[in-house]
Amino acid sequence: MKNQNKPNDTSLDISINEIKDKYKNAVYMSYKAHNAWVRQVKWIKNLDAIVSCATASKQSLTIGWFVKKSSQVKVTHMNVSNGGINGFDYDPNLKIIATANQNTLVNLFNPYVHEPNGILKGHSAIVLAVRFMSARSQLITFSADRLIRIWNVQLQICIQRIANIFPKGPDVDTSCFYDEMTMRFFIAFRYTLMLMEIKPEITDRVMSHSNSVVCAKYNKNMNQVVSVSQDGTMYMWLLESGQRVKTFTELHDNYEVITMDFDETKTRILTAASDGMIKIWDLNGNCYHKLEANKGQNCDVGQILSLKRRIIAVGWQKAITIFRDNMINSGLVKPDEWKAREEHEEDILCADIMLNPPLFLATGGFDGDIVIWNSVTEHPVRHLSARKRILSAKFEPNMGPRTSKNYKSLGRRFSKAEPVVDTENDFGFAITCLRFLNTRAHGKDCTLVSCGGNGWVRFWEVNSGKLGAEFTAHKQVNSVIMDIDEKEHFLATGDVNGLVKIWSIKSYCISSTLKIDTITKEPSLLSSIKSHSDQINSINFCCKHNITYVIIASSDCSVSLNDLNGNLIGMFGQDSHWRLESPTTSLRSTPSKNRIAPDTKPTPNVNFGIPKIDLTSVEQKYNQNDEIIDSNGQISLSSNRFEIEETFKFDANELINDTSIRYNPWSKTLLGKSYQEIRTKKRDRKQPSLIRNGEYEIWNKTGQVPGGLYGSLKMVELDNIETKKKLESKFFKERNAPNLFENKSEKSLAESLRYAFDEKTLFPKYILDYEARMRQEHKKIMNRVSKENDIVKIGMIKRNESSLSMKQNS
């Protein structure tokens, strides 16, 4: 063996002839397996065969079976139409081969059968790799559009979908590996190696849906919360109790639902699926229109924005897709063209509209670029970008990098803050959410909030394009999402680890605080909520009884309701329902662990109408004990010495007598008023009078309050009973004494009778004669019946004898 490569290379080129010359016992054989490029070859010990695949429609999968005591190989071919196979994997437990096809499908083959046993449909691009998780009977598939799907092999359904976490760029070769011991999945790209770890299953938690919840929003008109899961199931819940009132299934057939939103009137529900179809529903589950977002092709609609007289959809391309009201008049609607040309260099992920003039529309791209549009003329106004990725410098070495001069040459205004290098991953530049602050003064305050990769949140002054403030809301995370309440006092951010933070932005980054330099100090952190164990997919504020609540939807299949103090009101779908009328409801049903986070900084003098936990006093009380504070500086609630009840100090009588927090149904509801009028007009019922006689007053005799059936009976003292003298012994019988009353001579009934009686003396003569005749008739009948039976028996005997003789003669 000779190393024919460079000295620094670690690989060796080995010739088969060298092996034959050096190892005399080595035997090799060759066989024709494919007519195209071989993508993968693998030796499978359980089958005692070599399996290979190629990107050809014929002989796509080949199994070479070794014949014992022979140098021949038996070859089995399996065909996959439209391109062949990119890769495969074998599960020894299920004894199934899964193939990654060029036709976007995944086939499940029995090695001994030429036709597939199952076909997994769901990918919209070429499937590049497949890997089995044998311990879970699950399959991981990875497609060319940077999308991972996890399948239940036995049920042949997709149970999880993972997207927007992989680097984008030109097509490159990828390699996947799954480690059963550590439950880790590795994906190797050209410049990046990604690690994904499977979290342990939690069986003791409440699940609102049977699949990941993609969105949950509050409908103020119906006083209900609408949640949609990935499998196309929609639930409607009562906000005040958490009770489920309506259920709709299979909204988009077998395609996965990605997002949901309401129209402006809150009477229609818009849902989008991975097939590129947007459906418009009423609150009773009736579908009125179907909007083709990508002209009938599969695509991921990231966000739906319902505006006045039009609907905007973004998420899968660089342009904006718009549906105008004059076109939405039939069952199937085609999209209209956006008037301006494409401004984004990569896919648009999110959008938002300003409700006040000048009615700007903001769109955020995967590369961190924010474009401000005039929603009336549909033309761009300016670009905002704080950490814009320079694609030309990374993937186009022959072209000069794009600078602000290039943007000005295109006839548009472009503003750019000082760049901050982000090298963690390509998704660190993506804009995941945009929100306009409509209550602030346009042109003076920061009226646009953006969030995205690496946990950054930024405030923009849209008129001048100035970056007013930026801070890291969540550290060491890929991306975050956010939402802002109606009064625009609070900002909620959620990350992929299930942590939600509530920030106070009422006076943050307004005209009085804006300076020349960008503000880097974060706003006041009110609370941290950790009521979910997986990625946060949706956050929505709602207000009830002048109290603000937060609705959180997560990939752990649950939807939770929390208050601003971080207390968990409950999970939608739990057995016990809650009540929002009383502000103490959350204190009774809240596990205290859900509001404590490592970086929680309680803000004093903030009152939301709910008693608040004072963490500062708790820290001062237990900071000296090593058992209470863990290594991360976080308060440990597992210690028996930590009693959270000590922080809740309130008087129950004050809450009962406080009419400001009590709901009076007699004066607030029509039913209460009508019932109160009926009760006031009804005549008084006579009550029984008290018994004044002292002899019936039982409490005077016993000292107890009268009650029960015998409460008013007359109590009379009984006379004393005198002690009686004992009887003499002569009146009692001794144990062995004879019985004086015993009758020694007892006679039978026959002996005691004086005369003997028989039938002739007891019954008259005609009865006796009738009985004698009946006996004679009975005797005759019995004789006749016996003779007939004898004749039948003789006939049967003769018949049998004749049949036997005929058989013998034959």
mmCIF file of N, CA, C and O in Angstrom, residues 721-792:
data_model
loop_
_atom_site.group_PDB
_atom_site.id
_atom_site.type_symbol
_atom_site.label_atom_id
_atom_site.label_comp_id
_atom_site.label_asym_id
_atom_site.label_seq_id
_atom_site.Cartn_x
_atom_site.Cartn_y
_atom_site.Cartn_z
ATOM 1 N N ILE A 721 -87.487 3.443 90.552
ATOM 2 C CA ILE A 721 -87.961 2.053 90.662
ATOM 3 C C ILE A 721 -87.335 1.438 91.903
ATOM 4 O O ILE A 721 -86.109 1.454 92.071
ATOM 5 N N GLU A 722 -88.268 0.863 92.772
ATOM 6 C CA GLU A 722 -87.775 0.242 94.004
ATOM 7 C C GLU A 722 -87.089 -1.082 93.702
ATOM 8 O O GLU A 722 -87.460 -1.782 92.743
ATOM 9 N N THR A 723 -86.138 -1.430 94.510
ATOM 10 C CA THR A 723 -85.395 -2.686 94.342
ATOM 11 C C THR A 723 -86.262 -3.850 94.828
ATOM 12 O O THR A 723 -86.754 -3.851 95.967
ATOM 13 N N LYS A 724 -86.487 -4.837 93.971
ATOM 14 C CA LYS A 724 -87.318 -6.002 94.302
ATOM 15 C C LYS A 724 -86.480 -7.061 94.997
ATOM 16 O O LYS A 724 -85.286 -7.191 94.744
ATOM 17 N N LYS A 725 -87.195 -7.813 95.879
ATOM 18 C CA LYS A 725 -86.519 -8.894 96.586
ATOM 19 C C LYS A 725 -86.336 -10.092 95.669
ATOM 20 O O LYS A 725 -87.136 -10.337 94.788
ATOM 21 N N LYS A 726 -85.280 -10.826 95.923
ATOM 22 C CA LYS A 726 -85.014 -12.008 95.130
ATOM 23 C C LYS A 726 -85.974 -13.133 95.496
ATOM 24 O O LYS A 726 -86.373 -13.282 96.647
ATOM 25 N N LEU A 727 -86.334 -13.939 94.479
ATOM 26 C CA LEU A 727 -87.213 -15.094 94.724
ATOM 27 C C LEU A 727 -86.468 -16.193 95.442
ATOM 28 O O LEU A 727 -85.248 -16.321 95.323
ATOM 29 N N GLU A 728 -87.270 -17.005 96.190
ATOM 30 C CA GLU A 728 -86.657 -18.111 96.918
ATOM 31 C C GLU A 728 -86.254 -19.219 95.963
ATOM 32 O O GLU A 728 -86.759 -19.330 94.843
ATOM 33 N N SER A 729 -85.345 -20.070 96.424
ATOM 34 C CA SER A 729 -84.794 -21.126 95.579
ATOM 35 C C SER A 729 -85.801 -22.207 95.247
ATOM 36 O O SER A 729 -85.631 -22.940 94.280
ATOM 37 N N LYS A 730 -86.880 -22.258 95.985
ATOM 38 C CA LYS A 730 -87.851 -23.320 95.705
ATOM 39 C C LYS A 730 -88.627 -23.055 94.417
ATOM 40 O O LYS A 730 -89.261 -23.950 93.878
ATOM 41 N N PHE A 731 -88.576 -21.821 93.945
ATOM 42 C CA PHE A 731 -89.279 -21.502 92.719
ATOM 43 C C PHE A 731 -88.451 -21.825 91.464
ATOM 44 O O PHE A 731 -88.947 -21.652 90.364
ATOM 45 N N PHE A 732 -87.207 -22.233 91.630
ATOM 46 C CA PHE A 732 -86.342 -22.528 90.510
ATOM 47 C C PHE A 732 -86.088 -24.011 90.403
ATOM 48 O O PHE A 732 -86.003 -24.722 91.415
ATOM 49 N N LYS A 733 -85.948 -24.548 89.215
ATOM 50 C CA LYS A 733 -85.720 -25.963 88.951
ATOM 51 C C LYS A 733 -84.234 -26.269 89.023
ATOM 52 O O LYS A 733 -83.423 -25.514 88.515
ATOM 53 N N GLU A 734 -83.939 -27.387 89.696
ATOM 54 C CA GLU A 734 -82.550 -27.793 89.750
ATOM 55 C C GLU A 734 -82.115 -28.407 88.427
ATOM 56 O O GLU A 734 -82.928 -28.819 87.614
ATOM 57 N N ARG A 735 -80.779 -28.489 88.216
ATOM 58 C CA ARG A 735 -80.249 -28.919 86.922
ATOM 59 C C ARG A 735 -80.634 -30.368 86.632
ATOM 60 O O ARG A 735 -81.075 -30.673 85.524
ATOM 61 N N ASN A 736 -80.507 -31.288 87.527
ATOM 62 C CA ASN A 736 -80.761 -32.714 87.293
ATOM 63 C C ASN A 736 -82.112 -33.162 87.840
ATOM 64 O O ASN A 736 -82.382 -34.369 87.940
ATOM 65 N N ALA A 737 -82.974 -32.265 88.205
ATOM 66 C CA ALA A 737 -84.284 -32.642 88.765
ATOM 67 C C ALA A 737 -85.205 -33.094 87.652
ATOM 68 O O ALA A 737 -85.125 -32.603 86.530
ATOM 69 N N PRO A 738 -86.103 -34.026 87.928
ATOM 70 C CA PRO A 738 -87.048 -34.499 86.888
ATOM 71 C C PRO A 738 -88.080 -33.438 86.562
ATOM 72 O O PRO A 738 -88.382 -32.574 87.365
ATOM 73 N N ASN A 739 -88.614 -33.573 85.314
ATOM 74 C CA ASN A 739 -89.622 -32.627 84.840
ATOM 75 C C ASN A 739 -90.975 -33.036 85.373
ATOM 76 O O ASN A 739 -91.506 -34.104 85.051
ATOM 77 N N LEU A 740 -91.557 -32.186 86.221
ATOM 78 C CA LEU A 740 -92.830 -32.512 86.847
ATOM 79 C C LEU A 740 -93.983 -32.400 85.878
ATOM 80 O O LEU A 740 -95.026 -33.001 86.072
ATOM 81 N N PHE A 741 -93.799 -31.556 84.827
ATOM 82 C CA PHE A 741 -94.889 -31.318 83.899
ATOM 83 C C PHE A 741 -94.840 -32.239 82.678
ATOM 84 O O PHE A 741 -95.602 -32.078 81.758
ATOM 85 N N GLU A 742 -93.879 -33.150 82.636
ATOM 86 C CA GLU A 742 -93.730 -34.017 81.476
ATOM 87 C C GLU A 742 -94.798 -35.104 81.500
ATOM 88 O O GLU A 742 -95.043 -35.744 82.532
ATOM 89 N N ASN A 743 -95.493 -35.398 80.350
ATOM 90 C CA ASN A 743 -96.538 -36.427 80.234
ATOM 91 C C ASN A 743 -95.862 -37.742 79.876
ATOM 92 O O ASN A 743 -95.301 -37.897 78.802
ATOM 93 N N LYS A 744 -95.872 -38.640 80.804
ATOM 94 C CA LYS A 744 -95.167 -39.897 80.630
ATOM 95 C C LYS A 744 -95.872 -40.818 79.654
ATOM 96 O O LYS A 744 -95.249 -41.594 78.960
ATOM 97 N N SER A 745 -97.232 -40.811 79.608
ATOM 98 C CA SER A 745 -97.984 -41.736 78.727
ATOM 99 C C SER A 745 -98.580 -40.941 77.590
ATOM 100 O O SER A 745 -99.587 -40.277 77.742
ATOM 101 N N GLU A 746 -97.872 -40.975 76.423
ATOM 102 C CA GLU A 746 -98.373 -40.305 75.246
ATOM 103 C C GLU A 746 -98.877 -41.352 74.276
ATOM 104 O O GLU A 746 -98.180 -42.299 73.963
ATOM 105 N N LYS A 747 -100.156 -41.199 73.775
ATOM 106 C CA LYS A 747 -100.786 -42.159 72.882
ATOM 107 C C LYS A 747 -100.840 -41.569 71.480
ATOM 108 O O LYS A 747 -100.929 -40.373 71.303
ATOM 109 N N SER A 748 -100.802 -42.514 70.470
ATOM 110 C CA SER A 748 -100.878 -42.086 69.084
ATOM 111 C C SER A 748 -102.303 -41.714 68.721
ATOM 112 O O SER A 748 -103.241 -41.988 69.472
ATOM 113 N N LEU A 749 -102.436 -41.109 67.516
ATOM 114 C CA LEU A 749 -103.753 -40.662 67.078
ATOM 115 C C LEU A 749 -104.680 -41.851 66.819
ATOM 116 O O LEU A 749 -105.874 -41.813 67.130
ATOM 117 N N ALA A 750 -104.097 -42.919 66.265
ATOM 118 C CA ALA A 750 -104.936 -44.119 65.984
ATOM 119 C C ALA A 750 -105.444 -44.767 67.261
ATOM 120 O O ALA A 750 -106.579 -45.271 67.325
ATOM 121 N N GLU A 751 -104.588 -44.752 68.301
ATOM 122 C CA GLU A 751 -105.018 -45.346 69.568
ATOM 123 C C GLU A 751 -106.046 -44.487 70.273
ATOM 124 O O GLU A 751 -106.896 -44.997 71.022
ATOM 125 N N SER A 752 -105.961 -43.178 70.022
ATOM 126 C CA SER A 752 -106.901 -42.308 70.724
ATOM 127 C C SER A 752 -108.282 -42.265 70.091
ATOM 128 O O SER A 752 -109.232 -41.802 70.705
ATOM 129 N N LEU A 753 -108.392 -42.730 68.802
ATOM 130 C CA LEU A 753 -109.694 -42.733 68.133
ATOM 131 C C LEU A 753 -110.553 -43.879 68.652
ATOM 132 O O LEU A 753 -110.086 -45.005 68.846
ATOM 133 N N ARG A 754 -111.795 -43.557 68.826
ATOM 134 C CA ARG A 754 -112.700 -44.591 69.336
ATOM 135 C C ARG A 754 -113.235 -45.493 68.234
ATOM 136 O O ARG A 754 -113.487 -46.663 68.464
ATOM 137 N N TYR A 755 -113.426 -44.960 66.992
ATOM 138 C CA TYR A 755 -113.995 -45.718 65.886
ATOM 139 C C TYR A 755 -113.031 -45.716 64.724
ATOM 140 O O TYR A 755 -112.299 -44.750 64.524
ATOM 141 N N ALA A 756 -113.072 -46.792 63.902
ATOM 142 C CA ALA A 756 -112.258 -46.916 62.695
ATOM 143 C C ALA A 756 -113.067 -46.483 61.498
ATOM 144 O O ALA A 756 -114.225 -46.879 61.351
ATOM 145 N N PHE A 757 -112.429 -45.671 60.599
ATOM 146 C CA PHE A 757 -113.096 -45.154 59.407
ATOM 147 C C PHE A 757 -112.389 -45.705 58.172
ATOM 148 O O PHE A 757 -111.163 -45.827 58.147
ATOM 149 N N ASP A 758 -113.149 -46.003 57.039
ATOM 150 C CA ASP A 758 -112.608 -46.403 55.745
ATOM 151 C C ASP A 758 -113.306 -45.604 54.675
ATOM 152 O O ASP A 758 -114.125 -44.721 54.959
ATOM 153 N N GLU A 759 -113.017 -45.938 53.337
ATOM 154 C CA GLU A 759 -113.540 -45.151 52.229
ATOM 155 C C GLU A 759 -115.056 -45.301 52.095
ATOM 156 O O GLU A 759 -115.755 -44.354 51.711
ATOM 157 N N LYS A 760 -115.552 -46.458 52.354
ATOM 158 C CA LYS A 760 -116.977 -46.690 52.187
ATOM 159 C C LYS A 760 -117.798 -45.871 53.163
ATOM 160 O O LYS A 760 -118.909 -45.458 52.853
ATOM 161 N N THR A 761 -117.261 -45.666 54.364
ATOM 162 C CA THR A 761 -117.993 -44.886 55.362
ATOM 163 C C THR A 761 -117.808 -43.392 55.178
ATOM 164 O O THR A 761 -118.655 -42.598 55.579
ATOM 165 N N LEU A 762 -116.648 -43.000 54.566
ATOM 166 C CA LEU A 762 -116.374 -41.577 54.421
ATOM 167 C C LEU A 762 -117.005 -40.979 53.173
ATOM 168 O O LEU A 762 -117.425 -39.817 53.186
ATOM 169 N N PHE A 763 -117.007 -41.674 51.971
ATOM 170 C CA PHE A 763 -117.459 -41.121 50.691
ATOM 171 C C PHE A 763 -118.771 -41.752 50.275
ATOM 172 O O PHE A 763 -119.038 -42.936 50.580
ATOM 173 N N PRO A 764 -119.611 -41.070 49.515
ATOM 174 C CA PRO A 764 -120.876 -41.656 49.020
ATOM 175 C C PRO A 764 -120.604 -42.725 47.953
ATOM 176 O O PRO A 764 -119.513 -42.810 47.386
ATOM 177 N N LYS A 765 -121.629 -43.497 47.627
ATOM 178 C CA LYS A 765 -121.492 -44.661 46.743
ATOM 179 C C LYS A 765 -121.247 -44.244 45.299
ATOM 180 O O LYS A 765 -120.474 -44.871 44.574
ATOM 181 N N TYR A 766 -121.837 -43.133 44.805
ATOM 182 C CA TYR A 766 -121.679 -42.777 43.387
ATOM 183 C C TYR A 766 -120.247 -42.320 43.083
ATOM 184 O O TYR A 766 -119.726 -42.479 41.983
ATOM 185 N N ILE A 767 -119.567 -41.750 44.093
ATOM 186 C CA ILE A 767 -118.175 -41.350 43.878
ATOM 187 C C ILE A 767 -117.285 -42.568 43.758
ATOM 188 O O ILE A 767 -116.378 -42.650 42.924
ATOM 189 N N LEU A 768 -117.547 -43.538 44.616
ATOM 190 C CA LEU A 768 -116.746 -44.751 44.572
ATOM 191 C C LEU A 768 -116.962 -45.505 43.268
ATOM 192 O O LEU A 768 -116.007 -46.046 42.682
ATOM 193 N N ASP A 769 -118.224 -45.539 42.740
ATOM 194 C CA ASP A 769 -118.487 -46.207 41.455
ATOM 195 C C ASP A 769 -117.786 -45.483 40.299
ATOM 196 O O ASP A 769 -117.231 -46.117 39.382
ATOM 197 N N TYR A 770 -117.780 -44.178 40.317
ATOM 198 C CA TYR A 770 -117.138 -43.405 39.240
ATOM 199 C C TYR A 770 -115.628 -43.661 39.230
ATOM 200 O O TYR A 770 -114.999 -43.805 38.174
ATOM 201 N N GLU A 771 -115.044 -43.768 40.415
ATOM 202 C CA GLU A 771 -113.611 -44.041 40.500
ATOM 203 C C GLU A 771 -113.282 -45.423 39.970
ATOM 204 O O GLU A 771 -112.256 -45.616 39.283
ATOM 205 N N ALA A 772 -114.154 -46.396 40.210
ATOM 206 C CA ALA A 772 -113.905 -47.759 39.716
ATOM 207 C C ALA A 772 -113.973 -47.804 38.197
ATOM 208 O O ALA A 772 -113.150 -48.468 37.545
ATOM 209 N N ARG A 773 -114.917 -47.097 37.603
ATOM 210 C CA ARG A 773 -115.000 -47.069 36.138
ATOM 211 C C ARG A 773 -113.775 -46.400 35.509
ATOM 212 O O ARG A 773 -113.270 -46.828 34.471
ATOM 213 N N MET A 774 -113.334 -45.336 36.101
ATOM 214 C CA MET A 774 -112.151 -44.661 35.578
ATOM 215 C C MET A 774 -110.926 -45.576 35.614
ATOM 216 O O MET A 774 -110.100 -45.567 34.690
ATOM 217 N N ARG A 775 -110.777 -46.335 36.631
ATOM 218 C CA ARG A 775 -109.649 -47.261 36.711
ATOM 219 C C ARG A 775 -109.717 -48.314 35.602
ATOM 220 O O ARG A 775 -108.690 -48.667 34.998
ATOM 221 N N GLN A 776 -110.906 -48.822 35.301
ATOM 222 C CA GLN A 776 -111.051 -49.815 34.237
ATOM 223 C C GLN A 776 -110.710 -49.198 32.867
ATOM 224 O O GLN A 776 -110.014 -49.827 32.050
ATOM 225 N N GLU A 777 -111.183 -47.979 32.613
ATOM 226 C CA GLU A 777 -110.887 -47.334 31.337
ATOM 227 C C GLU A 777 -109.383 -47.072 31.179
ATOM 228 O O GLU A 777 -108.817 -47.251 30.098
ATOM 229 N N HIS A 778 -108.773 -46.676 32.238
ATOM 230 C CA HIS A 778 -107.332 -46.417 32.177
ATOM 231 C C HIS A 778 -106.560 -47.690 31.875
ATOM 232 O O HIS A 778 -105.586 -47.703 31.103
ATOM 233 N N LYS A 779 -107.003 -48.802 32.460
ATOM 234 C CA LYS A 779 -106.332 -50.091 32.226
ATOM 235 C C LYS A 779 -106.473 -50.530 30.776
ATOM 236 O O LYS A 779 -105.523 -51.021 30.155
ATOM 237 N N LYS A 780 -107.647 -50.318 30.177
ATOM 238 C CA LYS A 780 -107.862 -50.687 28.767
ATOM 239 C C LYS A 780 -106.960 -49.852 27.842
ATOM 240 O O LYS A 780 -106.368 -50.371 26.887
ATOM 241 N N ILE A 781 -106.894 -48.587 28.126
ATOM 242 C CA ILE A 781 -106.076 -47.720 27.272
ATOM 243 C C ILE A 781 -104.611 -48.118 27.329
ATOM 244 O O ILE A 781 -103.897 -48.151 26.307
ATOM 245 N N MET A 782 -104.108 -48.418 28.504
ATOM 246 C CA MET A 782 -102.724 -48.800 28.647
ATOM 247 C C MET A 782 -102.441 -50.100 27.923
ATOM 248 O O MET A 782 -101.374 -50.264 27.299
ATOM 249 N N ASN A 783 -103.388 -51.083 27.946
ATOM 250 C CA ASN A 783 -103.192 -52.355 27.224
ATOM 251 C C ASN A 783 -103.151 -52.124 25.716
ATOM 252 O O ASN A 783 -102.327 -52.714 25.002
ATOM 253 N N ARG A 784 -104.008 -51.261 25.211
ATOM 254 C CA ARG A 784 -104.030 -50.987 23.781
ATOM 255 C C ARG A 784 -102.739 -50.298 23.325
ATOM 256 O O ARG A 784 -102.179 -50.598 22.263
ATOM 257 N N VAL A 785 -102.249 -49.379 24.115
ATOM 258 C CA VAL A 785 -101.011 -48.677 23.754
ATOM 259 C C VAL A 785 -99.821 -49.624 23.748
ATOM 260 O O VAL A 785 -98.962 -49.588 22.861
ATOM 261 N N SER A 786 -99.782 -50.536 24.696
ATOM 262 C CA SER A 786 -98.668 -51.491 24.743
ATOM 263 C C SER A 786 -98.690 -52.428 23.546
ATOM 264 O O SER A 786 -97.636 -52.774 22.991
ATOM 265 N N LYS A 787 -99.905 -52.855 23.099
ATOM 266 C CA LYS A 787 -99.998 -53.723 21.918
ATOM 267 C C LYS A 787 -99.498 -52.980 20.663
ATOM 268 O O LYS A 787 -98.777 -53.553 19.828
ATOM 269 N N GLU A 788 -99.870 -51.708 20.510
ATOM 270 C CA GLU A 788 -99.425 -50.957 19.338
ATOM 271 C C GLU A 788 -97.905 -50.798 19.332
ATOM 272 O O GLU A 788 -97.268 -50.901 18.274
ATOM 273 N N ASN A 789 -97.319 -50.587 20.458
ATOM 274 C CA ASN A 789 -95.854 -50.469 20.540
ATOM 275 C C ASN A 789 -95.169 -51.766 20.159
ATOM 276 O O ASN A 789 -94.127 -51.781 19.493
ATOM 277 N N ASP A 790 -95.789 -52.905 20.561
ATOM 278 C CA ASP A 790 -95.196 -54.196 20.201
ATOM 279 C C ASP A 790 -95.248 -54.423 18.705
ATOM 280 O O ASP A 790 -94.293 -54.946 18.107
ATOM 281 N N ILE A 791 -96.351 -54.024 18.074
ATOM 282 C CA ILE A 791 -96.467 -54.192 16.613
ATOM 283 C C ILE A 791 -95.421 -53.342 15.886
ATOM 284 O O ILE A 791 -94.794 -53.769 14.909
ATOM 285 N N VAL A 792 -95.207 -52.116 16.344
ATOM 286 C CA VAL A 792 -94.207 -51.238 15.701
ATOM 287 C C VAL A 792 -92.813 -51.818 15.834
ATOM 288 O O VAL A 792 -92.007 -51.813 14.885
#
